[in-house]
mmCIF file of C-alpha atoms in Angstrom:
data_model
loop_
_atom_site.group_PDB
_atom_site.id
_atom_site.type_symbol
_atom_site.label_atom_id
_atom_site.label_comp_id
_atom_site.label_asym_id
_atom_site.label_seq_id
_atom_site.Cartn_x
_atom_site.Cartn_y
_atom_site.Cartn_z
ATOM 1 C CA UNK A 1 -10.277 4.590 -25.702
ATOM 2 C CA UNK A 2 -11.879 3.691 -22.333
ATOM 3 C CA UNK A 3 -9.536 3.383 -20.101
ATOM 4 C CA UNK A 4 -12.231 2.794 -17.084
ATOM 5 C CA UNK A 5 -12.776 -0.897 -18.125
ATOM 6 C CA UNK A 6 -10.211 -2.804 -16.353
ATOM 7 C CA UNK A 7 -9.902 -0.640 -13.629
ATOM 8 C CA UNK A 8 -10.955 -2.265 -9.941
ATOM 9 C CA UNK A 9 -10.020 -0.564 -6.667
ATOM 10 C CA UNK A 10 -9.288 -1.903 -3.734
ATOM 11 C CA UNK A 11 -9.929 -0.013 -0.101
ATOM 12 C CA UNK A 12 -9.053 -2.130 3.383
ATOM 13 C CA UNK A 13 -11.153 -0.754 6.131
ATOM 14 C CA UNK A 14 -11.956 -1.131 10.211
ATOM 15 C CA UNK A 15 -13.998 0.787 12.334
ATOM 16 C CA UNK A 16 -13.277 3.815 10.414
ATOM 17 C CA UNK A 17 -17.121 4.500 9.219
ATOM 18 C CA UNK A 18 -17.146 8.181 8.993
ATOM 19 C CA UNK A 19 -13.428 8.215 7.115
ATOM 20 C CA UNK A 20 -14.740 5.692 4.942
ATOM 21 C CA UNK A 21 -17.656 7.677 3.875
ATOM 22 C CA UNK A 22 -15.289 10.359 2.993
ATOM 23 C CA UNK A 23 -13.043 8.217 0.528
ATOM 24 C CA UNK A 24 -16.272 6.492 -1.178
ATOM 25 C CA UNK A 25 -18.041 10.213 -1.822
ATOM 26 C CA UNK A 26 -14.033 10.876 -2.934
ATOM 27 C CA UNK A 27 -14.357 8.040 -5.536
ATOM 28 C CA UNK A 28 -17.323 8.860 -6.855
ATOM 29 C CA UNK A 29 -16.550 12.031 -8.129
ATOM 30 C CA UNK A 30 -13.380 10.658 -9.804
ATOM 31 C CA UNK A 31 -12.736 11.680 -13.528
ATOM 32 C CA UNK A 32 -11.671 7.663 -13.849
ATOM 33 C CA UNK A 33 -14.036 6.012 -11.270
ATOM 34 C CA UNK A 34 -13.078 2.244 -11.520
ATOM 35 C CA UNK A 35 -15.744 -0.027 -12.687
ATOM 36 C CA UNK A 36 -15.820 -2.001 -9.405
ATOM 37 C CA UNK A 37 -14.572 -0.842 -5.784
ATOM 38 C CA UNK A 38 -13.998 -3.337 -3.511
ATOM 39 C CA UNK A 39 -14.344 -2.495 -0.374
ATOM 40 C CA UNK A 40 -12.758 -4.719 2.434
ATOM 41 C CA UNK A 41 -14.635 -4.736 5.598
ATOM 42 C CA UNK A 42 -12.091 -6.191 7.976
ATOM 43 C CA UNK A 43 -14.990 -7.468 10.408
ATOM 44 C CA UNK A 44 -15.539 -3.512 11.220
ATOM 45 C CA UNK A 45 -17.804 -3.662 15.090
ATOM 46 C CA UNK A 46 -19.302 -0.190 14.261
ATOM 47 C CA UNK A 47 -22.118 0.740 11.475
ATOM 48 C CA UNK A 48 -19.777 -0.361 8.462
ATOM 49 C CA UNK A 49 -20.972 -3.339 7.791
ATOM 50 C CA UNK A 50 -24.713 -2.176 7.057
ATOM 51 C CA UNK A 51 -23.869 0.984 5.567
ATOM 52 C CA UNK A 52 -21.650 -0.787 3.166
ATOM 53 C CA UNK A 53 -24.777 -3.345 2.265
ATOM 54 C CA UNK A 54 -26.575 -0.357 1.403
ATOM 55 C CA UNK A 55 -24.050 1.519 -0.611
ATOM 56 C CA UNK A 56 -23.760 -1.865 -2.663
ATOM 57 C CA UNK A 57 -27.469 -1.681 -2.982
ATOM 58 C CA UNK A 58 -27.652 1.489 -4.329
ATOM 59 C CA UNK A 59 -24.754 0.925 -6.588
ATOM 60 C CA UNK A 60 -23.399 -2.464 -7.401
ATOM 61 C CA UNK A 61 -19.680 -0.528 -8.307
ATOM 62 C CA UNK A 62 -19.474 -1.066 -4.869
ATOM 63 C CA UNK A 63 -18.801 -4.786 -3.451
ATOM 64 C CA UNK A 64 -18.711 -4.958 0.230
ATOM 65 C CA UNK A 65 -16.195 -7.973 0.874
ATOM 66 C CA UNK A 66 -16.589 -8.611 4.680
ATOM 67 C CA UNK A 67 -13.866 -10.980 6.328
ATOM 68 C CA UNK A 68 -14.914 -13.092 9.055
ATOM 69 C CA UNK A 69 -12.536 -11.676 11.461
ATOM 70 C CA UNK A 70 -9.479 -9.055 11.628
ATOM 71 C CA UNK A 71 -7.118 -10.360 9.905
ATOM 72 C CA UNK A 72 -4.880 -6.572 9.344
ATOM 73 C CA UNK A 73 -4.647 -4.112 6.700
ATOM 74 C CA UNK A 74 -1.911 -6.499 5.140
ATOM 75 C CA UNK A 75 -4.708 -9.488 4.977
ATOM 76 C CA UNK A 76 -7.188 -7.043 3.789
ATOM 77 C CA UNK A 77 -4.853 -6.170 0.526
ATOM 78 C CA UNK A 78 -4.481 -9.521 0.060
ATOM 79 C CA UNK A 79 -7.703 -10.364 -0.068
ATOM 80 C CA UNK A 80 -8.569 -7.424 -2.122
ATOM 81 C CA UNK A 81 -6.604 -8.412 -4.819
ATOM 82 C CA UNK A 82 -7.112 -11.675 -4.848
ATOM 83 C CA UNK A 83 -10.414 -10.975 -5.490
ATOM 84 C CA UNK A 84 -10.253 -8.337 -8.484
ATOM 85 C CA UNK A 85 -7.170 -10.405 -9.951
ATOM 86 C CA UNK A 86 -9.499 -13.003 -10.329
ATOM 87 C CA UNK A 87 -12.280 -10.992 -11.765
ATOM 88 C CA UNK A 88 -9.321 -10.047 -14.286
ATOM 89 C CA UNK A 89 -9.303 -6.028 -14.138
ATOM 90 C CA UNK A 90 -6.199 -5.278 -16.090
ATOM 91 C CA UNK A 91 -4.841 -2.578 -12.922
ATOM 92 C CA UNK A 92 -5.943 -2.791 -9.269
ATOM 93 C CA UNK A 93 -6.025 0.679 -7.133
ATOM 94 C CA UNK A 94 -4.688 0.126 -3.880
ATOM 95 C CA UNK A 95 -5.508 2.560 -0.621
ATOM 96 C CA UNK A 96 -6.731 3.153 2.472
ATOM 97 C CA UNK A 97 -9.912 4.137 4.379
ATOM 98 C CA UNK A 98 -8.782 6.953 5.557
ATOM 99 C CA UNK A 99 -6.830 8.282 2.045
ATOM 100 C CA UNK A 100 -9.081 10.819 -0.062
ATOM 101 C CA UNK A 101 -8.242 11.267 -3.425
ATOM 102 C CA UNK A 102 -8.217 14.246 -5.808
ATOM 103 C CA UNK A 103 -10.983 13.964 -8.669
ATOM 104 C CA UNK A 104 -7.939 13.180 -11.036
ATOM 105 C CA UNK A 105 -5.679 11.167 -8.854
ATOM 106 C CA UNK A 106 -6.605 7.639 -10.495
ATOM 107 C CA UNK A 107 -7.012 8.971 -14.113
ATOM 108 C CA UNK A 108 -3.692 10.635 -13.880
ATOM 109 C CA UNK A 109 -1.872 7.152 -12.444
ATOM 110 C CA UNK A 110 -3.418 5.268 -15.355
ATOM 111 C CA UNK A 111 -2.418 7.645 -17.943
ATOM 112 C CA UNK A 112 1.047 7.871 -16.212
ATOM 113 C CA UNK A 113 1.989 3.907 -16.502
ATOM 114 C CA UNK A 114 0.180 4.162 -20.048
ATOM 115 C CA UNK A 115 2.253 7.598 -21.386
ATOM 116 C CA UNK A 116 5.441 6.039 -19.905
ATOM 117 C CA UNK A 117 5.218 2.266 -21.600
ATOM 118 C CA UNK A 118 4.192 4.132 -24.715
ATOM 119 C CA UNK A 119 7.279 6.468 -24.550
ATOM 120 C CA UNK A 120 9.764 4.675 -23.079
ATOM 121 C CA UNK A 121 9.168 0.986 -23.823
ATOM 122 C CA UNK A 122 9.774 -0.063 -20.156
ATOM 123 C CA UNK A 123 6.941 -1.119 -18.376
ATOM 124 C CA UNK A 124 6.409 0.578 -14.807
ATOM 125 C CA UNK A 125 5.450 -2.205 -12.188
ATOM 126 C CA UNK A 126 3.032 0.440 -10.437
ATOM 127 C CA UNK A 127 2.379 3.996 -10.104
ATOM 128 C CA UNK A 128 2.142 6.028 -6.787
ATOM 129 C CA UNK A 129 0.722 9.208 -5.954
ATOM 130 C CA UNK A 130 1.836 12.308 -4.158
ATOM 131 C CA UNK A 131 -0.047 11.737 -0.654
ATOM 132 C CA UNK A 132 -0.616 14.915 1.420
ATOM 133 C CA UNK A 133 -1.054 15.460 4.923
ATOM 134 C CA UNK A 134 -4.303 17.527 6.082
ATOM 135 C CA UNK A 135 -2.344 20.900 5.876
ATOM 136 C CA UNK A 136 -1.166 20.178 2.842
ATOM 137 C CA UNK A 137 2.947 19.126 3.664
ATOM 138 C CA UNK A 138 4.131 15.881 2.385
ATOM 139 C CA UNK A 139 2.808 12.517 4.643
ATOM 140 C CA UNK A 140 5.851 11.451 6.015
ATOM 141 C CA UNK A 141 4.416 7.726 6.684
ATOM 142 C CA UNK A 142 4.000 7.719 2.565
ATOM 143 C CA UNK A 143 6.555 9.092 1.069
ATOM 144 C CA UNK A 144 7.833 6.972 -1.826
ATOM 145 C CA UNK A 145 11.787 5.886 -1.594
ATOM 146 C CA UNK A 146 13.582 6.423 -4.858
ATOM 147 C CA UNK A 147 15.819 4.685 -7.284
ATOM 148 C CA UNK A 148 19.538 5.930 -7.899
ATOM 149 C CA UNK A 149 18.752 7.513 -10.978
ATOM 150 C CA UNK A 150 15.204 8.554 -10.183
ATOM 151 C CA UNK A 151 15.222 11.582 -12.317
ATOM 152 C CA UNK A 152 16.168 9.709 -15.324
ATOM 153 C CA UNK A 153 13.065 10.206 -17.311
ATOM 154 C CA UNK A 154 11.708 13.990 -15.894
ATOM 155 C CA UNK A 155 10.922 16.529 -17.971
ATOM 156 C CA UNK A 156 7.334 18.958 -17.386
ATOM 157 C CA UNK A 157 5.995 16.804 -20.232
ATOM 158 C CA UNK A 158 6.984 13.592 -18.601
ATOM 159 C CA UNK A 159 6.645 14.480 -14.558
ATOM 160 C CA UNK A 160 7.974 10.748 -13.573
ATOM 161 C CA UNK A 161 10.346 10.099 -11.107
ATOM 162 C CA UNK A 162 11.208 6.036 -10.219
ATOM 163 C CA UNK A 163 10.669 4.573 -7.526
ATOM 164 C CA UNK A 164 11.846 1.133 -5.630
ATOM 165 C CA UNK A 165 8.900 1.536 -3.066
ATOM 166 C CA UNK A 166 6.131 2.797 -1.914
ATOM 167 C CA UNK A 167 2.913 3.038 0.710
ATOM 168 C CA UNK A 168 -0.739 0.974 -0.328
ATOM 169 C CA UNK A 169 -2.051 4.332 0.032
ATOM 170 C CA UNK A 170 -2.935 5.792 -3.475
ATOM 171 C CA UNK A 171 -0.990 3.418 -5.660
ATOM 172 C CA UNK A 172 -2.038 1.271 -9.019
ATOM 173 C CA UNK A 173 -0.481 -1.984 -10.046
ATOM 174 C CA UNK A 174 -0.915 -3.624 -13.624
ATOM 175 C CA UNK A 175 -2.229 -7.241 -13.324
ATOM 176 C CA UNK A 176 1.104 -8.527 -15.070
ATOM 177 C CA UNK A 177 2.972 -7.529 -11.904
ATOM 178 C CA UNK A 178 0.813 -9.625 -9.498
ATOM 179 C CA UNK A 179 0.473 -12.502 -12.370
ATOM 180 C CA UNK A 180 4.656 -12.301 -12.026
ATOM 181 C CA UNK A 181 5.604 -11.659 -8.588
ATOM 182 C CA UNK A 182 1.787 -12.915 -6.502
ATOM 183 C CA UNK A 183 0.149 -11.168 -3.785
ATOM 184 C CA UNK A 184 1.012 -9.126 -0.759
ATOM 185 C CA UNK A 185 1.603 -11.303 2.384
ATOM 186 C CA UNK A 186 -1.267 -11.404 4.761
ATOM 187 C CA UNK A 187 0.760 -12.605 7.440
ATOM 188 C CA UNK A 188 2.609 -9.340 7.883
ATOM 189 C CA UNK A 189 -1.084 -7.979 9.383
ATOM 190 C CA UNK A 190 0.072 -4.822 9.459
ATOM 191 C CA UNK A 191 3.190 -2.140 8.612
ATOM 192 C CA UNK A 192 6.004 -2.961 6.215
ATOM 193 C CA UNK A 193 3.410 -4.931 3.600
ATOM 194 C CA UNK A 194 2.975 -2.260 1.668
ATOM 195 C CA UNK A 195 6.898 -1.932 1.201
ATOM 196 C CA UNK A 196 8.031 -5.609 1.298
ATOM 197 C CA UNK A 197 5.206 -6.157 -1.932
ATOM 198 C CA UNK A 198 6.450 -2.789 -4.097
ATOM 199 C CA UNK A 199 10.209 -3.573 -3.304
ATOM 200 C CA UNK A 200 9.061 -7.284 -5.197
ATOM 201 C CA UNK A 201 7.412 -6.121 -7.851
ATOM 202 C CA UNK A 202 9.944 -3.229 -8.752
ATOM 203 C CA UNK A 203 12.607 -6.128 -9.206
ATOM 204 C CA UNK A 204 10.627 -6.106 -12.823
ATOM 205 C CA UNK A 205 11.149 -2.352 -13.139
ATOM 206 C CA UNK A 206 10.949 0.305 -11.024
ATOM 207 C CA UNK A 207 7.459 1.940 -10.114
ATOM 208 C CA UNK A 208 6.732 5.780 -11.161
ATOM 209 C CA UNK A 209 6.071 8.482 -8.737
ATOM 210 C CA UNK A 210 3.372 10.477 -10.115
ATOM 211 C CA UNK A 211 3.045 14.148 -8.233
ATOM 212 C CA UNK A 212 0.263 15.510 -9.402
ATOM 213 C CA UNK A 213 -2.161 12.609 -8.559
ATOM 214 C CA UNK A 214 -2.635 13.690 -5.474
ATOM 215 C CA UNK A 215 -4.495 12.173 -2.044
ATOM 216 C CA UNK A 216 -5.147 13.228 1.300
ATOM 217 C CA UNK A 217 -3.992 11.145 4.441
ATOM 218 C CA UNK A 218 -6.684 12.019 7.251
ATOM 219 C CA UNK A 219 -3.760 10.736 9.874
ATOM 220 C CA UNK A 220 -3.694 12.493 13.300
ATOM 221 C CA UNK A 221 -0.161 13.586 13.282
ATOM 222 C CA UNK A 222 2.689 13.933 10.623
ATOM 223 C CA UNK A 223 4.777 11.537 11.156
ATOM 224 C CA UNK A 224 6.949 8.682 9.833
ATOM 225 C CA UNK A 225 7.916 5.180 11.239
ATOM 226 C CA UNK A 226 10.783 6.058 13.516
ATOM 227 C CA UNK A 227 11.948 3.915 15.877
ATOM 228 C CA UNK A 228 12.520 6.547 18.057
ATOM 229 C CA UNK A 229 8.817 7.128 19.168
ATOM 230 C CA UNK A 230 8.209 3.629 20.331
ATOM 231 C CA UNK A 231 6.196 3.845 23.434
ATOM 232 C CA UNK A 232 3.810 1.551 25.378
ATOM 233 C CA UNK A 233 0.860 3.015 22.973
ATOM 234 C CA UNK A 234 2.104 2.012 19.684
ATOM 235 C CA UNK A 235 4.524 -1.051 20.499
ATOM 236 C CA UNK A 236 1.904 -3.301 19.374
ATOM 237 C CA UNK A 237 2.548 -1.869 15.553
ATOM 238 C CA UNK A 238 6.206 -1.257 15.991
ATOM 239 C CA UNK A 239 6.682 -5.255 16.872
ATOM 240 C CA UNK A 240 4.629 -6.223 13.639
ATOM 241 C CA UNK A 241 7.321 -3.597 11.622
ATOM 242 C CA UNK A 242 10.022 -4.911 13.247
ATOM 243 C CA UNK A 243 9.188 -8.733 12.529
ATOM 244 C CA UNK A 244 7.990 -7.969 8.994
ATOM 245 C CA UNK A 245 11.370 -5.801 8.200
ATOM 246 C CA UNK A 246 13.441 -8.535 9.440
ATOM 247 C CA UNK A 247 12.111 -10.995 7.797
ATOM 248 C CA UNK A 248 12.170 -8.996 4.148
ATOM 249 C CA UNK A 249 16.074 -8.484 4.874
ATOM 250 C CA UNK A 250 16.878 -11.635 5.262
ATOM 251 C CA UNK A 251 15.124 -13.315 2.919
ATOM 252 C CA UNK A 252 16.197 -10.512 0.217
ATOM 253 C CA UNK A 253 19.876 -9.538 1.927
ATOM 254 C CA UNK A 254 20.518 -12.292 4.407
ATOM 255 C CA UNK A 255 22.253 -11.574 7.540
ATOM 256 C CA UNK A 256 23.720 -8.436 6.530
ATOM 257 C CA UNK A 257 20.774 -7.048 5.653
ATOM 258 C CA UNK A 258 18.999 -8.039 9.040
ATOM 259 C CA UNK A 259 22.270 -7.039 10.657
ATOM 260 C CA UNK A 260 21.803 -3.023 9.370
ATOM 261 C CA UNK A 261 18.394 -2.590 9.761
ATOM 262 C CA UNK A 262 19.153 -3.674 13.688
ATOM 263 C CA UNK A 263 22.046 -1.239 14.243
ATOM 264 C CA UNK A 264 19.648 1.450 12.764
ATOM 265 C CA UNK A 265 16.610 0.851 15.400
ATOM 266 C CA UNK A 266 19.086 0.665 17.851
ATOM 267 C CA UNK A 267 19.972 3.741 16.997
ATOM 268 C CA UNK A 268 16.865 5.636 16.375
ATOM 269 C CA UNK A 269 15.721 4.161 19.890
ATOM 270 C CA UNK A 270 18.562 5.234 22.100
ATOM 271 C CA UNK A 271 17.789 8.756 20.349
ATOM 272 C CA UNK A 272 14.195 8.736 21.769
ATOM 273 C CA UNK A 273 15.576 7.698 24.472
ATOM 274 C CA UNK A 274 13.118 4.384 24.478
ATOM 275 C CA UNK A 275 12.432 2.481 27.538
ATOM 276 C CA UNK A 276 15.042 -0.524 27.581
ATOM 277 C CA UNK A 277 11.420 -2.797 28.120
ATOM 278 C CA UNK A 278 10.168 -1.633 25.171
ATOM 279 C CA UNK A 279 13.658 -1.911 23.251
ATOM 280 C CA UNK A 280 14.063 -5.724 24.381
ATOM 281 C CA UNK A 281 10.571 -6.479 22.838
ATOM 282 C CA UNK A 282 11.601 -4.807 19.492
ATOM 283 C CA UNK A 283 15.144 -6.590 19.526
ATOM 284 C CA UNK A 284 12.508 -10.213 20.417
ATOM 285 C CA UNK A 285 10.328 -9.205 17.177
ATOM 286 C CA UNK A 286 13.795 -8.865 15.266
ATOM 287 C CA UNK A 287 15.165 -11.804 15.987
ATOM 288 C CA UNK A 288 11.971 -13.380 15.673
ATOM 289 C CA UNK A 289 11.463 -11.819 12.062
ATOM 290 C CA UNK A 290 14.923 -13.977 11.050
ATOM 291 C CA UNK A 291 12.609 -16.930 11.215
ATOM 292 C CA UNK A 292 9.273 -15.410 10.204
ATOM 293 C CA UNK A 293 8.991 -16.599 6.248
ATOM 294 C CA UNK A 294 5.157 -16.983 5.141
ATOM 295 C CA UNK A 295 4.955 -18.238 1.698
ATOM 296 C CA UNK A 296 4.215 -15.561 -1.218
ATOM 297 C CA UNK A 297 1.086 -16.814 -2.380
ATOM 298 C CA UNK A 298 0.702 -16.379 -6.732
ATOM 299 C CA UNK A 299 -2.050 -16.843 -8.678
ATOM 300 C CA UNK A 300 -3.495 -19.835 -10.716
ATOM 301 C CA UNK A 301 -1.226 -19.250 -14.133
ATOM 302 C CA UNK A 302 -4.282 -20.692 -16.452
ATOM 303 C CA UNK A 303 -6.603 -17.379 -15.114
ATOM 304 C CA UNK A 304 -4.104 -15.566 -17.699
ATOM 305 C CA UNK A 305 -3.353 -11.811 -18.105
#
């Protein structure tokens, strides 16, 4: 069986031309290289846009998609699978420009969602892989969140654990999931689009956690979103994960919802001992968030699955 023929993948990148090189020589060595890689070019200022056109020349498995303007990693995936939805790959490979995966990573998600369906009769809405930092410790930023009964089907011939959510770095999604529950949100721009669009597709079925497909996230330091290192550097992205967060909880919990993820930033910020500046424009993007509902955009039904 081929199980390379409706495989796309789907990498978002910006200004990250060296990275990028990195995760396309990555791909190419892969034991299941997806007949077409689309590559996102989120209107990149340095050499990506020509080296791109030249990788596509050399080998047409590689599409160079450039977007008129910025429009966030959160736009990009959107546009990304748009795109290969509509060239109607059966799974779509989501990650980042700066993610390298393992030779196997990609084979061993496919077989994963295809081994579990097969033995369990449920059908997996995606599969995620274990995503290392440089040293080789967990990435905190991408570390899946489980289900209650995550360990439900383990066993060394089975190594699946479920999974409510997860990061758009290393993880495949069947086509049925986006023909069922659309695309990511491209308003979101960045942080929290990743989790709002797994947390709606798992309301099908949980996703699997796959550990030994395994990628490499080139970030600079090891850590996770935590409200408690907001500073005047990175407020930008905390306001877009604030907004975004609020707005998932209350369109999926309502007020409650928005009401607990408040009390914890307020927490994690007083423990960092945050600026009260910077903690007024997070509680702003919050409240802000409450209002913040961009339509879930789903494909054209009559493209089919």
């Amino acid at each position: 069986m081929n199980i390379r023929s409706s495989l796309a993948a789907v990498i978002v990148t910006y200004n990250r031309l060296d990275k990028l090189k990195r995760v396309i020589a990555a791909l190419q060595t892969q034991t299941c290289l997806p007949e077409r890689v689309f590559v996102i070019d989120n209107a990149s200022t340095d050499e990506t846009g020509s080296w791109l056109t030249q990788l596509q020349q050399d080998d047409p498995r590689f599409q160079h998609v450039r977007l008129p303007e910025n429009i966030g990693g959160a736009g990009g995936f959107y546009e990304g699978a748009r795109v290969a939805y509509e060239e109607g790959y059966d799974y779509i490979w989501f990650s980042d420009d700066d993610a390298y995966p393992e030779p196997n990573a990609i084979e061993l998600l496919l077989t994963g969602i295809k081994d579990f369906e097969a033995r369990f009769t449920w059908r997996p809405s995606f599969a995620c892989s274990a995503v290392k930092w440089t040293n080789g410790d967990l990435c905190e930023m991408n570390t899946p969140s489980t289900v209650w009964d995550w360990p439900r089907f383990y066993s060394p011939e089975t190594p699946y654990f479920l999974v409510g959510s997860c990061s758009f770095v290393s993880v495949l999604v069947p086509r049925w999931a986006i023909q069922k529950h659309g695309f990511p949100i491209k308003e979101y721009f960045i942080w929290y689009d990743d989790a709002e669009y797994t947390q709606r597709i798992a309301k099908s079925y949980p996703g699997i956690y796959c550990p030994n497909s395994v990628v490499v996230h080139d970030v600079p330091e090891n850590k996770g979103v935590n409200y408690s290192l907001v500073n005047q550097a990175n407020i930008w992205k905390f306001r877009y994960g604030a907004r975004n967060e609020a707005s998932f909880r209350r369109r999926e919990q309502g007020w409650a919802g928005v009401a607990v993820f408040a009390r914890g930033v307020r927490r994690q910020m007083r423990q960092g001992n945050v600026e009260k500046s910077l903690r007024r424009e997070v509680y702003k993007a919050i409240w802000q968030g409450c209002s913040f509902n961009p339509p879930i955009v789903r494909p054209d039904p009559d493209t089919g699955v």
